[in-house]
Short mmCIF file of C-alpha atoms (C1' of nucleotides) in Angstrom, two decimals:
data_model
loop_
_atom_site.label_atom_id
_atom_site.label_comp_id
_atom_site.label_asym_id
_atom_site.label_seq_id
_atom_site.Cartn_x
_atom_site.Cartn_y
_atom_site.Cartn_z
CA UNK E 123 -210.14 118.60 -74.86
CA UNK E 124 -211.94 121.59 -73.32
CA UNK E 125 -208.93 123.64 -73.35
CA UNK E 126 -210.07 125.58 -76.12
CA UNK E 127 -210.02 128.88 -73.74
CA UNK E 128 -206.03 129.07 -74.09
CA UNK E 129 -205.37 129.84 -77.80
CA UNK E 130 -208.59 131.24 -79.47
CA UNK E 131 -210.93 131.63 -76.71
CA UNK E 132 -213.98 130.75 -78.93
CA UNK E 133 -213.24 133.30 -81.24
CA UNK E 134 -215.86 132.53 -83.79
CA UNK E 135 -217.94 132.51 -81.37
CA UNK E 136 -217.38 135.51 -80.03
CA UNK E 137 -217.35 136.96 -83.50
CA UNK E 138 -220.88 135.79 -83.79
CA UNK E 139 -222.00 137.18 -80.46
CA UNK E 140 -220.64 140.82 -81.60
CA UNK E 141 -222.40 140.79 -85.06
CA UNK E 142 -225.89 139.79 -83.71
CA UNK E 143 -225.66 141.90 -80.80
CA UNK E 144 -225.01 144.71 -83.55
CA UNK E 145 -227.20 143.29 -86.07
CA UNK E 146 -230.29 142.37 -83.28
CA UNK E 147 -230.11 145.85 -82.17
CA UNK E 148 -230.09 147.68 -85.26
CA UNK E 149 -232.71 145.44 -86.75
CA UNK E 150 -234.19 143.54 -84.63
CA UNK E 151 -234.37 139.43 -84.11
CA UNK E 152 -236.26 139.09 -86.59
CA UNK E 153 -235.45 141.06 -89.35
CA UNK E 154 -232.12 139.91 -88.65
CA UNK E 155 -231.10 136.65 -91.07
CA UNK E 156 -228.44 134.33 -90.16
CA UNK E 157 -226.99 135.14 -93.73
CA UNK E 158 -226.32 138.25 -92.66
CA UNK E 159 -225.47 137.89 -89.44
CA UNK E 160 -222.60 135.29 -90.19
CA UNK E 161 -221.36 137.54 -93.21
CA UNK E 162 -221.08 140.37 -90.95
CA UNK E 163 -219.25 137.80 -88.04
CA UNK E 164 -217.05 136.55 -91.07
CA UNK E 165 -218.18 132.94 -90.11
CA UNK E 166 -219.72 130.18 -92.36
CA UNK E 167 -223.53 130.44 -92.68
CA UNK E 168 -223.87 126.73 -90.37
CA UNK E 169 -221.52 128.38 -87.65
CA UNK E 170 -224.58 129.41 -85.52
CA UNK E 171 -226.26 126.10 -85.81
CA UNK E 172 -223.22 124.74 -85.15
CA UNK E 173 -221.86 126.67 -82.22
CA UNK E 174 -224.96 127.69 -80.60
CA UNK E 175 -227.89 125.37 -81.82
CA UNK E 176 -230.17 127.31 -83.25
CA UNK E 177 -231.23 130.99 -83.65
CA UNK E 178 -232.98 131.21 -80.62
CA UNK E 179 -230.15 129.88 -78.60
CA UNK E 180 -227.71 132.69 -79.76
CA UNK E 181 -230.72 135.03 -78.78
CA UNK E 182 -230.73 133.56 -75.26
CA UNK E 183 -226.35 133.84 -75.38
CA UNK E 184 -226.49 137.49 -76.63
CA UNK E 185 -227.99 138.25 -73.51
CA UNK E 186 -226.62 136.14 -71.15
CA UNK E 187 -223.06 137.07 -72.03
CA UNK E 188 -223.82 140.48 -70.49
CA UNK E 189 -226.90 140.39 -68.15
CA UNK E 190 -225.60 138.19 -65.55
CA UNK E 191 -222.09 140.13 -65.07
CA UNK E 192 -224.62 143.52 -65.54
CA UNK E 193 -226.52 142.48 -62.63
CA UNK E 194 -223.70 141.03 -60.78
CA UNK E 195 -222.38 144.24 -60.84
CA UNK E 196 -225.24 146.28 -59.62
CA UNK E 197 -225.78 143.84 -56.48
CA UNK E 198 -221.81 144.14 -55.58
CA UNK E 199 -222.09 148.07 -55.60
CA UNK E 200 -225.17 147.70 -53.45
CA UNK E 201 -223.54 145.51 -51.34
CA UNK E 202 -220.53 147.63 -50.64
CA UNK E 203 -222.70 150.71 -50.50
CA UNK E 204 -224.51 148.94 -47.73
CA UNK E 205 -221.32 148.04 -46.13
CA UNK E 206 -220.08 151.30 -46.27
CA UNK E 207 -223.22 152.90 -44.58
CA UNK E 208 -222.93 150.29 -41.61
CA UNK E 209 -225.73 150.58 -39.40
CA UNK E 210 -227.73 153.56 -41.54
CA UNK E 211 -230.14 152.75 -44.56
CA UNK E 212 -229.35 153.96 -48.27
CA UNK E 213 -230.60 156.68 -49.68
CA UNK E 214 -232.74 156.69 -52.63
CA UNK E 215 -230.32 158.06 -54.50
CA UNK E 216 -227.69 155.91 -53.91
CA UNK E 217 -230.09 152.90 -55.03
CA UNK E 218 -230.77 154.95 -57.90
CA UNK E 219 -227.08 155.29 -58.75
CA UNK E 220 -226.03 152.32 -58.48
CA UNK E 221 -228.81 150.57 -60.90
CA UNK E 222 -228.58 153.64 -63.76
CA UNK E 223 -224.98 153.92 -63.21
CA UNK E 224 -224.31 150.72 -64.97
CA UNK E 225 -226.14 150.57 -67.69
CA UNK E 226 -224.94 154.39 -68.09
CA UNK E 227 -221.52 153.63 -68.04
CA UNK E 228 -221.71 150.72 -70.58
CA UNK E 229 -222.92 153.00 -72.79
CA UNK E 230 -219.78 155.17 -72.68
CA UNK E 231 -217.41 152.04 -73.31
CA UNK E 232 -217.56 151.41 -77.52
CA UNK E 233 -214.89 149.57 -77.66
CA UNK E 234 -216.07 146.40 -76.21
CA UNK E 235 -219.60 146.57 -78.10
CA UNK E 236 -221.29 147.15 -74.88
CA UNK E 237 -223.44 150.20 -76.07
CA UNK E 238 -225.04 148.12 -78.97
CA UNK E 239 -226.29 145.28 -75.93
CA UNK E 240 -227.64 148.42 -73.59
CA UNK E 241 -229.85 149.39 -76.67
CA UNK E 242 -230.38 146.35 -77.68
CA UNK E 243 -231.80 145.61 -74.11
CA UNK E 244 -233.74 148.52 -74.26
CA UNK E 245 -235.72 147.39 -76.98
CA UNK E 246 -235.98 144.06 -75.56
CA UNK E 247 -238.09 145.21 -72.52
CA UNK E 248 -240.88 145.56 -74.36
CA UNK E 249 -240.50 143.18 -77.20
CA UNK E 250 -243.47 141.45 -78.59
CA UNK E 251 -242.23 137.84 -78.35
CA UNK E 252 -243.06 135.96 -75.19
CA UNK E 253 -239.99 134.02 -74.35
CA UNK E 254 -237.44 136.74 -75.04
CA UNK E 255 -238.86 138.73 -72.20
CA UNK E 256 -239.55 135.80 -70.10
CA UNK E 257 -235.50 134.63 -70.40
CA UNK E 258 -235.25 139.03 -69.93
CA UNK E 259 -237.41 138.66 -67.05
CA UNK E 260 -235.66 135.40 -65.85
CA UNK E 261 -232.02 136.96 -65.85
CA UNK E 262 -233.57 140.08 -64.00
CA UNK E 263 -235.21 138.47 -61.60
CA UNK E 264 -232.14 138.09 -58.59
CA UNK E 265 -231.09 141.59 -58.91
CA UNK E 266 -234.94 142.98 -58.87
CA UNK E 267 -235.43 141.09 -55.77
CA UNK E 268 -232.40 142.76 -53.97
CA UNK E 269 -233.24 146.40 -55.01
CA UNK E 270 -236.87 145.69 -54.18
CA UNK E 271 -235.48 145.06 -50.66
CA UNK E 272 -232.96 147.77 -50.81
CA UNK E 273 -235.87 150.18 -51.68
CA UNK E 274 -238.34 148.63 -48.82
CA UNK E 275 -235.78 149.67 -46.38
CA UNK E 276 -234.62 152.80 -47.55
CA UNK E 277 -238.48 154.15 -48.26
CA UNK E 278 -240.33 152.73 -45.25
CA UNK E 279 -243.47 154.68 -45.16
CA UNK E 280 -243.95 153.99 -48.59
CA UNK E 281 -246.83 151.19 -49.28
CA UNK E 282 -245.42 148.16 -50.80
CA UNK E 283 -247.84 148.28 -54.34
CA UNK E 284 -246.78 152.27 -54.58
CA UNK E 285 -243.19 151.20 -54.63
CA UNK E 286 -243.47 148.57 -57.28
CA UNK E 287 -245.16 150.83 -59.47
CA UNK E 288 -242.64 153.46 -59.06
CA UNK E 289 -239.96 150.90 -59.77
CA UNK E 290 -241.53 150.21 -62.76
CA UNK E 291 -241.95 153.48 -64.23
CA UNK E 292 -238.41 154.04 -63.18
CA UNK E 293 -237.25 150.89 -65.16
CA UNK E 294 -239.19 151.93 -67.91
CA UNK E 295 -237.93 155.54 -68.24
CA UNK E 296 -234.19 153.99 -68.19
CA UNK E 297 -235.28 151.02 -70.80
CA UNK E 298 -236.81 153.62 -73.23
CA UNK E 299 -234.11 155.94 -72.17
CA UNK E 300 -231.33 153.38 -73.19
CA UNK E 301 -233.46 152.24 -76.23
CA UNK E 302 -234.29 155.53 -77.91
CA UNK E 303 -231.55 158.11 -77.36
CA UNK E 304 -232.16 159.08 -81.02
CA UNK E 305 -235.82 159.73 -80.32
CA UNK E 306 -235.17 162.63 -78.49
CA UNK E 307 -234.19 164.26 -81.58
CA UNK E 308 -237.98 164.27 -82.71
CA UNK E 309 -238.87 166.20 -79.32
CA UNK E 310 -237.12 168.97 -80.32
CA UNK E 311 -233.83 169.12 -83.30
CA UNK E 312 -231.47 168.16 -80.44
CA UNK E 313 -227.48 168.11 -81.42
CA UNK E 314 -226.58 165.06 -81.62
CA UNK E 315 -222.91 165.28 -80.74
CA UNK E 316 -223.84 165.86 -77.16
CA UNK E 317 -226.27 162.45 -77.03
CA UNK E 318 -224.33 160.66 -75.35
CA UNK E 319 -222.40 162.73 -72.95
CA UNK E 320 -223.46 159.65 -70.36
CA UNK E 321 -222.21 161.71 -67.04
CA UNK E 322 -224.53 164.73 -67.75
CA UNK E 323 -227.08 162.08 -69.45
CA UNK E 324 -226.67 160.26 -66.01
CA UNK E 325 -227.34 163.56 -63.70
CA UNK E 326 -230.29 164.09 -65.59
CA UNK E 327 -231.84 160.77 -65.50
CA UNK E 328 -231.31 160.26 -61.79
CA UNK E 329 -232.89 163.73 -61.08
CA UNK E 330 -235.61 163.25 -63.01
CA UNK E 331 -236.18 159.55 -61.56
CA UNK E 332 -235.27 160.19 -58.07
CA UNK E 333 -237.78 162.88 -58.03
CA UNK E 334 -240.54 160.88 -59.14
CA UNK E 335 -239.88 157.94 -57.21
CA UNK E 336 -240.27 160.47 -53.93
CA UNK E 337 -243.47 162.01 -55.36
CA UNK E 338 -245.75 162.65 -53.08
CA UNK E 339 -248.76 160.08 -52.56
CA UNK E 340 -251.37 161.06 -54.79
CA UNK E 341 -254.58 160.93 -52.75
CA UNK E 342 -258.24 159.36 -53.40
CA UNK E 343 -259.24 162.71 -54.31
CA UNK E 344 -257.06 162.60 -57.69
CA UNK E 345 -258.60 159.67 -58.74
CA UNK E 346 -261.92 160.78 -58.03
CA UNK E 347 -260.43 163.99 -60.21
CA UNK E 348 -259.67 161.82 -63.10
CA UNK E 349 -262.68 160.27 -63.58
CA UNK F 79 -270.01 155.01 -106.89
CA UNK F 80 -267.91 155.77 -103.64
CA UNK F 81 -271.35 154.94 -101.90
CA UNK F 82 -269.63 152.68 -100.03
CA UNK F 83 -270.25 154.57 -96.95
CA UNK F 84 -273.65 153.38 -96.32
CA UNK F 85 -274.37 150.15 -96.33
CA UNK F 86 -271.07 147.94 -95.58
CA UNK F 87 -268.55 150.84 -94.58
CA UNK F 88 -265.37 149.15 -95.22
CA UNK F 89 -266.64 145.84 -93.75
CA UNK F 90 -263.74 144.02 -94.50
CA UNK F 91 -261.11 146.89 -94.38
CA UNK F 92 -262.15 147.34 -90.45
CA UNK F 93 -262.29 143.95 -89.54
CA UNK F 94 -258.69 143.67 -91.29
CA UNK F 95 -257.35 146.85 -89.12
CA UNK F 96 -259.10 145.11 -85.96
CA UNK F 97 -257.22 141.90 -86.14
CA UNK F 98 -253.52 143.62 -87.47
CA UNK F 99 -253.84 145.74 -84.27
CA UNK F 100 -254.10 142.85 -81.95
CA UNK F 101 -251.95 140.60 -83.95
CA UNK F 102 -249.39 143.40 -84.20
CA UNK F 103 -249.77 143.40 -80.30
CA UNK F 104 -249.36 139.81 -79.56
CA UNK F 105 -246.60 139.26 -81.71
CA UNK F 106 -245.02 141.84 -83.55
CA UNK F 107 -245.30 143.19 -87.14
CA UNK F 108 -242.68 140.44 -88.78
CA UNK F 109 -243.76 137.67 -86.74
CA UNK F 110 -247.46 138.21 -87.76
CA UNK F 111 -248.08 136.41 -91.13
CA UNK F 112 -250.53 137.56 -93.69
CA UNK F 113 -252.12 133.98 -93.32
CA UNK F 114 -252.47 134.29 -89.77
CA UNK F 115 -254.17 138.33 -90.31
CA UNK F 116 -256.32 137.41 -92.63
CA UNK F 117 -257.97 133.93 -91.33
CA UNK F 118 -258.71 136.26 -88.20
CA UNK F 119 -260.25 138.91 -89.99
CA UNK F 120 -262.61 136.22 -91.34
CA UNK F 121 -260.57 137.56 -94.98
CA UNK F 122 -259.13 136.45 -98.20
CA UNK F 123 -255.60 136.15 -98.12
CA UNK F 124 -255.44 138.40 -100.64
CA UNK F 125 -257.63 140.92 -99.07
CA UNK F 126 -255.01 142.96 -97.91
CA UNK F 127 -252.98 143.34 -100.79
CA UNK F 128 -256.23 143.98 -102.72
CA UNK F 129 -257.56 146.91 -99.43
CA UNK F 130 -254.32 148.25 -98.84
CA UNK F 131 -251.89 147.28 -101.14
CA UNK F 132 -248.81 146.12 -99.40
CA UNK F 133 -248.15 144.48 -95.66
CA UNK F 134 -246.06 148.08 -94.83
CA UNK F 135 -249.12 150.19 -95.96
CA UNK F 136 -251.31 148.19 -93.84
CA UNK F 137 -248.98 149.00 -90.61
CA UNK F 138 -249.07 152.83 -91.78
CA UNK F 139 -252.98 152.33 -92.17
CA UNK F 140 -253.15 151.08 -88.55
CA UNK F 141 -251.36 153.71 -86.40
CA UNK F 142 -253.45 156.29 -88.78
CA UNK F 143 -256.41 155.28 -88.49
CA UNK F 144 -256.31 155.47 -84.29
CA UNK F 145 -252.98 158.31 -84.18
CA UNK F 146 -254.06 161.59 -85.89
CA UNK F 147 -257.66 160.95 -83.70
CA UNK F 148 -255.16 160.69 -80.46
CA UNK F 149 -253.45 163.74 -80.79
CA UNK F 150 -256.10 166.10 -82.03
CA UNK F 151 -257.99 164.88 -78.61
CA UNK F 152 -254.76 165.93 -76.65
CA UNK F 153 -254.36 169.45 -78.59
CA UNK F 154 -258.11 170.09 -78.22
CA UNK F 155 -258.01 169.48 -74.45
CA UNK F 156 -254.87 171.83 -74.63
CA UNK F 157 -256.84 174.29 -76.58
CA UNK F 158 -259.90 174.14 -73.95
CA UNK F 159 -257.95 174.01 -70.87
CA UNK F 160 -256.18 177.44 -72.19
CA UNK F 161 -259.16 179.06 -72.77
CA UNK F 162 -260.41 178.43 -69.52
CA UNK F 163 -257.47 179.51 -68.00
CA UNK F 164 -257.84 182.36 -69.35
CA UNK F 165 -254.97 184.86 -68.89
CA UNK F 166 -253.33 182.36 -66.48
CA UNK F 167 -250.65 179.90 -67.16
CA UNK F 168 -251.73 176.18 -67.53
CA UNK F 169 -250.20 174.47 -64.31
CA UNK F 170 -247.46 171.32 -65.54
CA UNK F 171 -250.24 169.09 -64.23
CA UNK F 172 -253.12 169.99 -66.27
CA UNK F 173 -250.29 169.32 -69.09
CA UNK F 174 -249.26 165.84 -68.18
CA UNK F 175 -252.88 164.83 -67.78
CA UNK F 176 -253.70 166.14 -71.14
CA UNK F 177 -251.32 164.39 -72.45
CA UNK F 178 -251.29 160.89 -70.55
CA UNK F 179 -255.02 160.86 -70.42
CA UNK F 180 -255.79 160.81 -73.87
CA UNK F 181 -253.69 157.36 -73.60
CA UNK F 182 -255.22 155.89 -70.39
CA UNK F 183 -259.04 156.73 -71.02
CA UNK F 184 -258.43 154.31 -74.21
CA UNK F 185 -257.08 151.84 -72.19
CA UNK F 186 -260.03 151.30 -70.20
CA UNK F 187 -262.03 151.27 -73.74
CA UNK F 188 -262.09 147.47 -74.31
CA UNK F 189 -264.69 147.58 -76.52
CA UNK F 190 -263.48 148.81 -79.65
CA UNK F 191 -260.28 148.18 -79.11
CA UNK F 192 -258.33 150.64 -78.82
CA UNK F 193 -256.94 149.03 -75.56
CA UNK F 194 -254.90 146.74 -78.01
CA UNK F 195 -253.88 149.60 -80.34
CA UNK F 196 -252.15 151.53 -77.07
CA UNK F 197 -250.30 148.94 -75.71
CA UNK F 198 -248.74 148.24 -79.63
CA UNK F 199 -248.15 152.01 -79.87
CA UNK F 200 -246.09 151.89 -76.71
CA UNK F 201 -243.98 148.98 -77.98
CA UNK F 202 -243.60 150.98 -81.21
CA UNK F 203 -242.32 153.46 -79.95
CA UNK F 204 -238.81 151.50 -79.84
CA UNK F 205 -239.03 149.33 -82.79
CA UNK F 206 -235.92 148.41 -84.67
CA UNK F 207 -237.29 149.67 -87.48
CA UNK F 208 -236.36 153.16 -88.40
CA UNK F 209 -239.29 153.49 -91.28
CA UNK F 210 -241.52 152.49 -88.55
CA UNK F 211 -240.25 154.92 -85.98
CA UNK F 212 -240.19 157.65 -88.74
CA UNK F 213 -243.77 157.08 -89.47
CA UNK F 214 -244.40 157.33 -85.87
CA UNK F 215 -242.57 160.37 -85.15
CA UNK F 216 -243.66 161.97 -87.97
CA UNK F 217 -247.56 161.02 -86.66
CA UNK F 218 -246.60 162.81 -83.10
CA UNK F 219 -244.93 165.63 -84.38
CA UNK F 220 -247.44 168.23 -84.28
CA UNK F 221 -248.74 167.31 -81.47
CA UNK F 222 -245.20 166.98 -79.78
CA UNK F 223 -244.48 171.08 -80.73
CA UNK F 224 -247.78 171.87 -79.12
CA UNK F 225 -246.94 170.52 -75.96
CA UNK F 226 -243.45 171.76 -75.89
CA UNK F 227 -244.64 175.12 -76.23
CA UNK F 228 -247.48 174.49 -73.41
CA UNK F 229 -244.47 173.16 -71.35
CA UNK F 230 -242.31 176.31 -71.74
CA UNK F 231 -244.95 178.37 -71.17
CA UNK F 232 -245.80 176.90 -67.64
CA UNK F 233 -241.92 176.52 -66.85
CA UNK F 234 -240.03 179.50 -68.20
CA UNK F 235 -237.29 179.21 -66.05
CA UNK F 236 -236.48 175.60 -66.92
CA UNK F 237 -233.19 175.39 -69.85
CA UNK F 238 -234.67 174.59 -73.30
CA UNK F 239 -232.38 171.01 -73.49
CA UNK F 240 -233.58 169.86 -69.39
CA UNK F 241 -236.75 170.73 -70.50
CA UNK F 242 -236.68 168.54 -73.63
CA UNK F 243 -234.68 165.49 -71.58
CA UNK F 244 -237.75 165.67 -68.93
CA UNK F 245 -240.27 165.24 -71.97
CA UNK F 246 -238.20 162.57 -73.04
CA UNK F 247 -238.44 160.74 -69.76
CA UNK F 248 -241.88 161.13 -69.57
CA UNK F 249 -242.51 159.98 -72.49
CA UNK F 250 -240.44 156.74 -72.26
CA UNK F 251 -242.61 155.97 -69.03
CA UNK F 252 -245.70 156.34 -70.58
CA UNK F 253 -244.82 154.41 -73.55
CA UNK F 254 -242.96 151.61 -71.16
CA UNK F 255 -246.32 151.82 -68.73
CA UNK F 256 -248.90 151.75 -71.90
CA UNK F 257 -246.29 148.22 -73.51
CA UNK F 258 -245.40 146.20 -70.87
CA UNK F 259 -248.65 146.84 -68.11
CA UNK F 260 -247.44 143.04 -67.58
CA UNK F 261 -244.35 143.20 -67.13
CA UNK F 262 -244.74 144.99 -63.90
CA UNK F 263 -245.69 140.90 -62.58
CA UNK F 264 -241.94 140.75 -62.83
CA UNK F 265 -241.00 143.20 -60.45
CA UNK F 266 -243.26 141.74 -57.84
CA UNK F 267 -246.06 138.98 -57.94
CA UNK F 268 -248.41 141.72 -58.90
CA UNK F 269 -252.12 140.79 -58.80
CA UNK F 270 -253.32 140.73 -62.32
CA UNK F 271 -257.06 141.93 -61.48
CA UNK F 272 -256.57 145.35 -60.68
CA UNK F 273 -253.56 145.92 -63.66
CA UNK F 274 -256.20 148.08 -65.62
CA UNK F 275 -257.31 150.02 -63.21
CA UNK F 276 -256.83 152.95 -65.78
CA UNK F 277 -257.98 155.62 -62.93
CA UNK F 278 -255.58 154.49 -60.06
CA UNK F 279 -253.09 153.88 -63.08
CA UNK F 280 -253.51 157.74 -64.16
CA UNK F 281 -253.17 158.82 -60.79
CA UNK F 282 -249.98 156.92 -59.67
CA UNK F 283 -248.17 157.46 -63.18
CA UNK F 284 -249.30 161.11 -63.24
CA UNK F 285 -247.91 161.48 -59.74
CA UNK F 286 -244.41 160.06 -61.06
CA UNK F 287 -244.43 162.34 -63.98
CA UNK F 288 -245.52 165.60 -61.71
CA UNK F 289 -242.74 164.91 -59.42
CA UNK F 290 -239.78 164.09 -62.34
CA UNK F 291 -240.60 166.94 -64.42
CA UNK F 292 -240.58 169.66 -61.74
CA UNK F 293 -237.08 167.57 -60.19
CA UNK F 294 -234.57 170.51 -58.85
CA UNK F 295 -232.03 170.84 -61.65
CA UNK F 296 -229.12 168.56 -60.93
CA UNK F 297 -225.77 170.92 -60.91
CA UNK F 298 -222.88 170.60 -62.32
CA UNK F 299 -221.14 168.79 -58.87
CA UNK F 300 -223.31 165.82 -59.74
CA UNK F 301 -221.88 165.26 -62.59
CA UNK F 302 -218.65 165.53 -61.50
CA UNK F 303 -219.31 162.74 -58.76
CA UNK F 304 -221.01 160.44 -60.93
CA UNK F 305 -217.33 160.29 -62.74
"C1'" DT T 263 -195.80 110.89 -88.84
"C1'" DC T 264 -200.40 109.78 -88.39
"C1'" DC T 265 -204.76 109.83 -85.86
"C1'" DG T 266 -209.10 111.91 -84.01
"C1'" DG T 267 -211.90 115.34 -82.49
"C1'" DA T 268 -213.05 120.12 -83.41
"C1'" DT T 269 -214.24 123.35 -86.69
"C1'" DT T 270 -215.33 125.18 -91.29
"C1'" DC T 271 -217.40 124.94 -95.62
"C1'" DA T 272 -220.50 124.63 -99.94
"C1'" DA T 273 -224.67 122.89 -101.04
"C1'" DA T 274 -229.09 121.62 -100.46
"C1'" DC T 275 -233.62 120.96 -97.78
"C1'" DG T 276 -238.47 121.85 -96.80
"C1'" DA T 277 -241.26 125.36 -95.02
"C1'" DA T 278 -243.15 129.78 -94.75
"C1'" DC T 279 -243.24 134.28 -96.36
"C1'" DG T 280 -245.48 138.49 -99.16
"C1'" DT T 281 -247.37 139.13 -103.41
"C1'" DT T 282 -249.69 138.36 -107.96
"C1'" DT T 283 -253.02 136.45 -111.05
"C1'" DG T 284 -257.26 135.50 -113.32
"C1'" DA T 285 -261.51 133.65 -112.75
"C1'" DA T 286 -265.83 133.70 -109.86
"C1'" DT T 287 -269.21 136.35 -107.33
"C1'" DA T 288 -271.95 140.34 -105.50
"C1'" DG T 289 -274.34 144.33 -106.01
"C1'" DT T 290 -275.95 148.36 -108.32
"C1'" DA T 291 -277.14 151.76 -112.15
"C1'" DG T 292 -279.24 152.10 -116.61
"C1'" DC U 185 -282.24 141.77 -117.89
"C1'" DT U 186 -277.81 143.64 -119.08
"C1'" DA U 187 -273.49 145.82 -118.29
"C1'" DC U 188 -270.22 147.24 -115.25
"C1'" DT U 189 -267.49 147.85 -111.21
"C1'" DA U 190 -266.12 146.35 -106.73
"C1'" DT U 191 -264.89 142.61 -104.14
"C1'" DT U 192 -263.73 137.81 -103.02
"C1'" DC U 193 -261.50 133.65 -103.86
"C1'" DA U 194 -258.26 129.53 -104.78
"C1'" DA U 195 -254.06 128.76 -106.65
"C1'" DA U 196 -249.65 129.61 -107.76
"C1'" DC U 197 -245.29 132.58 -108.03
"C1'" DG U 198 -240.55 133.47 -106.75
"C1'" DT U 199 -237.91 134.51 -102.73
"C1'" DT U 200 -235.98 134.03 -98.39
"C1'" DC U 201 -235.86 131.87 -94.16
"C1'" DG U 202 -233.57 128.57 -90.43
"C1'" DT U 203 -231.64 124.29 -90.45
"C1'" DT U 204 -229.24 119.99 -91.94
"C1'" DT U 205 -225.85 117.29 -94.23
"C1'" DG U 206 -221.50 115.25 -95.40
"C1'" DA U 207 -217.23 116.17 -96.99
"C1'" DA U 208 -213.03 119.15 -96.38
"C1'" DT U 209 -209.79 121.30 -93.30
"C1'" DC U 210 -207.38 122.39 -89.20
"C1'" DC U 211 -204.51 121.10 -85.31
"C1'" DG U 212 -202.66 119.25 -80.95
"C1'" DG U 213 -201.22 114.72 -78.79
"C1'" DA U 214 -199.39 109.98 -79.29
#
DNA sequence: TCCGGATTCAAACGAACGTTTGAATAGTAG
DNA sequence: CTACTATTCAAACGTTCGTTTGAATCCGGA
């Protein structure tokens, strides 16, 4: 009987996913033992095994649980932001928005956990292991496509290898953004009550990155410079 | 005798340090075994314990022996660059290329390797680890209060905290850039030859940074419609 | 009530880990 | 050559890891 959704929707399960996204973000996958993981779920030390396989499985579930609604979500507010606009293109900054603005407002909502997974994805970006950021890359992939495409229109003039490189850097500055909020206290002794105010966090990002993704074209003559 | 300086300077030592930085790279600090360091280093397996005394003081050993060179190169350049200017403020790009060309000239350096020793400092950067981050932070400090002060100096009228954020950012997009050069595949079927072109690299990134750090100062109505 | 699949549990497995040990070797100063 | 220190080496240590096993327990449907 797969009815199992109606009573305790998988809550061991569920329990699991919680801990290791905690666990996986504040130590990592690897530094992160099932033993402790399944204390912290208050499951039985074969639960993950049992419910998931293997460790590498629940590292695949962790971030499929979020990343698919994540990116669902980014492509429906593109699509009704295109909708809305009608005939006219997007503007930058309304691409901008609408990929920061999700991962910005997860990190407002503690309740549901969702802050530990956007800092545990930060970290993930750039994580050593192969086939964690292939699946990252994998379960990226659709909504990378449609905001390539969204930028292409909006920035016309722009050459296509320019873009790409500025969506990059952009994606970066949010991943290490999302990653390391508490790094910014070694820049300067920054208060940390105000770390995650994510509306003014949000204004600042999307200046900063909206700015640099409309830099102007460096020229030949800079690279010649930097040689 | 501490004569060891002349003949065999640390043989073993260096070659130890060469193959932690690119296993440390390719796979992370806990998924690198001391097996695995050592039969690459051409070591004993107990060579490390014996050289450095512990797996962790190896790790410190590595970003020292490459780190404290890093920054004094970025402060010196900030030292000459101000004496040249005399009088006259340092423009915000002379800053940024102080500080992101230190990085990017190593990158191009595949000789002795300190192309694999950037790209592991960038994914440092946001390890899970806090001791690891600590050690890190603690390695950037001094150089991280010389540029703040170079920054404020060429942008007076830019609030202390933006000003911070903005270093922040940049930061994160170097270290993102400098970690995950492939990654950028992802975002578009990116030709892999011309990835480390370090010049056109410097330029483009460089570009991105001039244009996010001197972004017009997002008011307080943004914030209010990003609610 | 009793059955049968789903889940939990305590216990154990073999493998791999970082580290330690004590003997063997290399290389130099006296 | 001898004596001594620095280094290398093979072997083993105890621990922890992810996973497996087989019995115990739960629980809805006949």
């Amino acid at each position: 009987m797969n009815l199992r959704a109606i009573k305790p929707p998988h809550e061991t399960r569920t329990r699991i996913l919680d801990a290791a996204e905690e666990l996986f973000m504040q130590h990592g996958f690897e530094a992160t033992s099932m033993r402790q993981l399944t204390a912290q779920a208050g499951a039985n030390l074969a639960a993950v095994n049992y419910h998931f396989g293997s460790k590498d499985a629940l590292i695949e579930a962790v971030f499929r649980r979020r990343l698919d609604a994540m990116n669902a979500a980014r492509i429906a507010e593109l699509d009704r932001m295109e909708k809305d606009a009608g005939a006219r293109a997007l503007s930058p900054r309304q691409i901008i928005g609408a990929f920061v603005g999700v991962s910005l407002r997860m990190i407002e909502d503690s309740k549901s956990g969702g802050r530990n997974f956007i800092r545990l994805l930060g970290r993930t970006y750039s994580d050593p292991q192969k086939p964690i950021r292939a699946l990252i890359g994998q379960l990226y992939a659709p909504a990378m496509e449609r905001f390539k495409a969204a930028f292409e229109r909006a920035l016309p003039q722009m050459p296509r290898d320019e873009l790409i490189w500025r969506m990059h850097f952009m994606f970066g500055t949010l991943a290490y953004t999302l990653a390391a909020t508490d790094t910014v206290q070694l820049i300067a002794g920054c208060k940390p009550e105000d770390r995650y105010d994510a509306r003014l966090l949000e204004a600042r990002l999307t200046a900063f990155l909206h700015a640099g993704l409309l830099a102007p074209l460096h020229d030949s003559a800079d690279v010649k410079k930097a040689a």
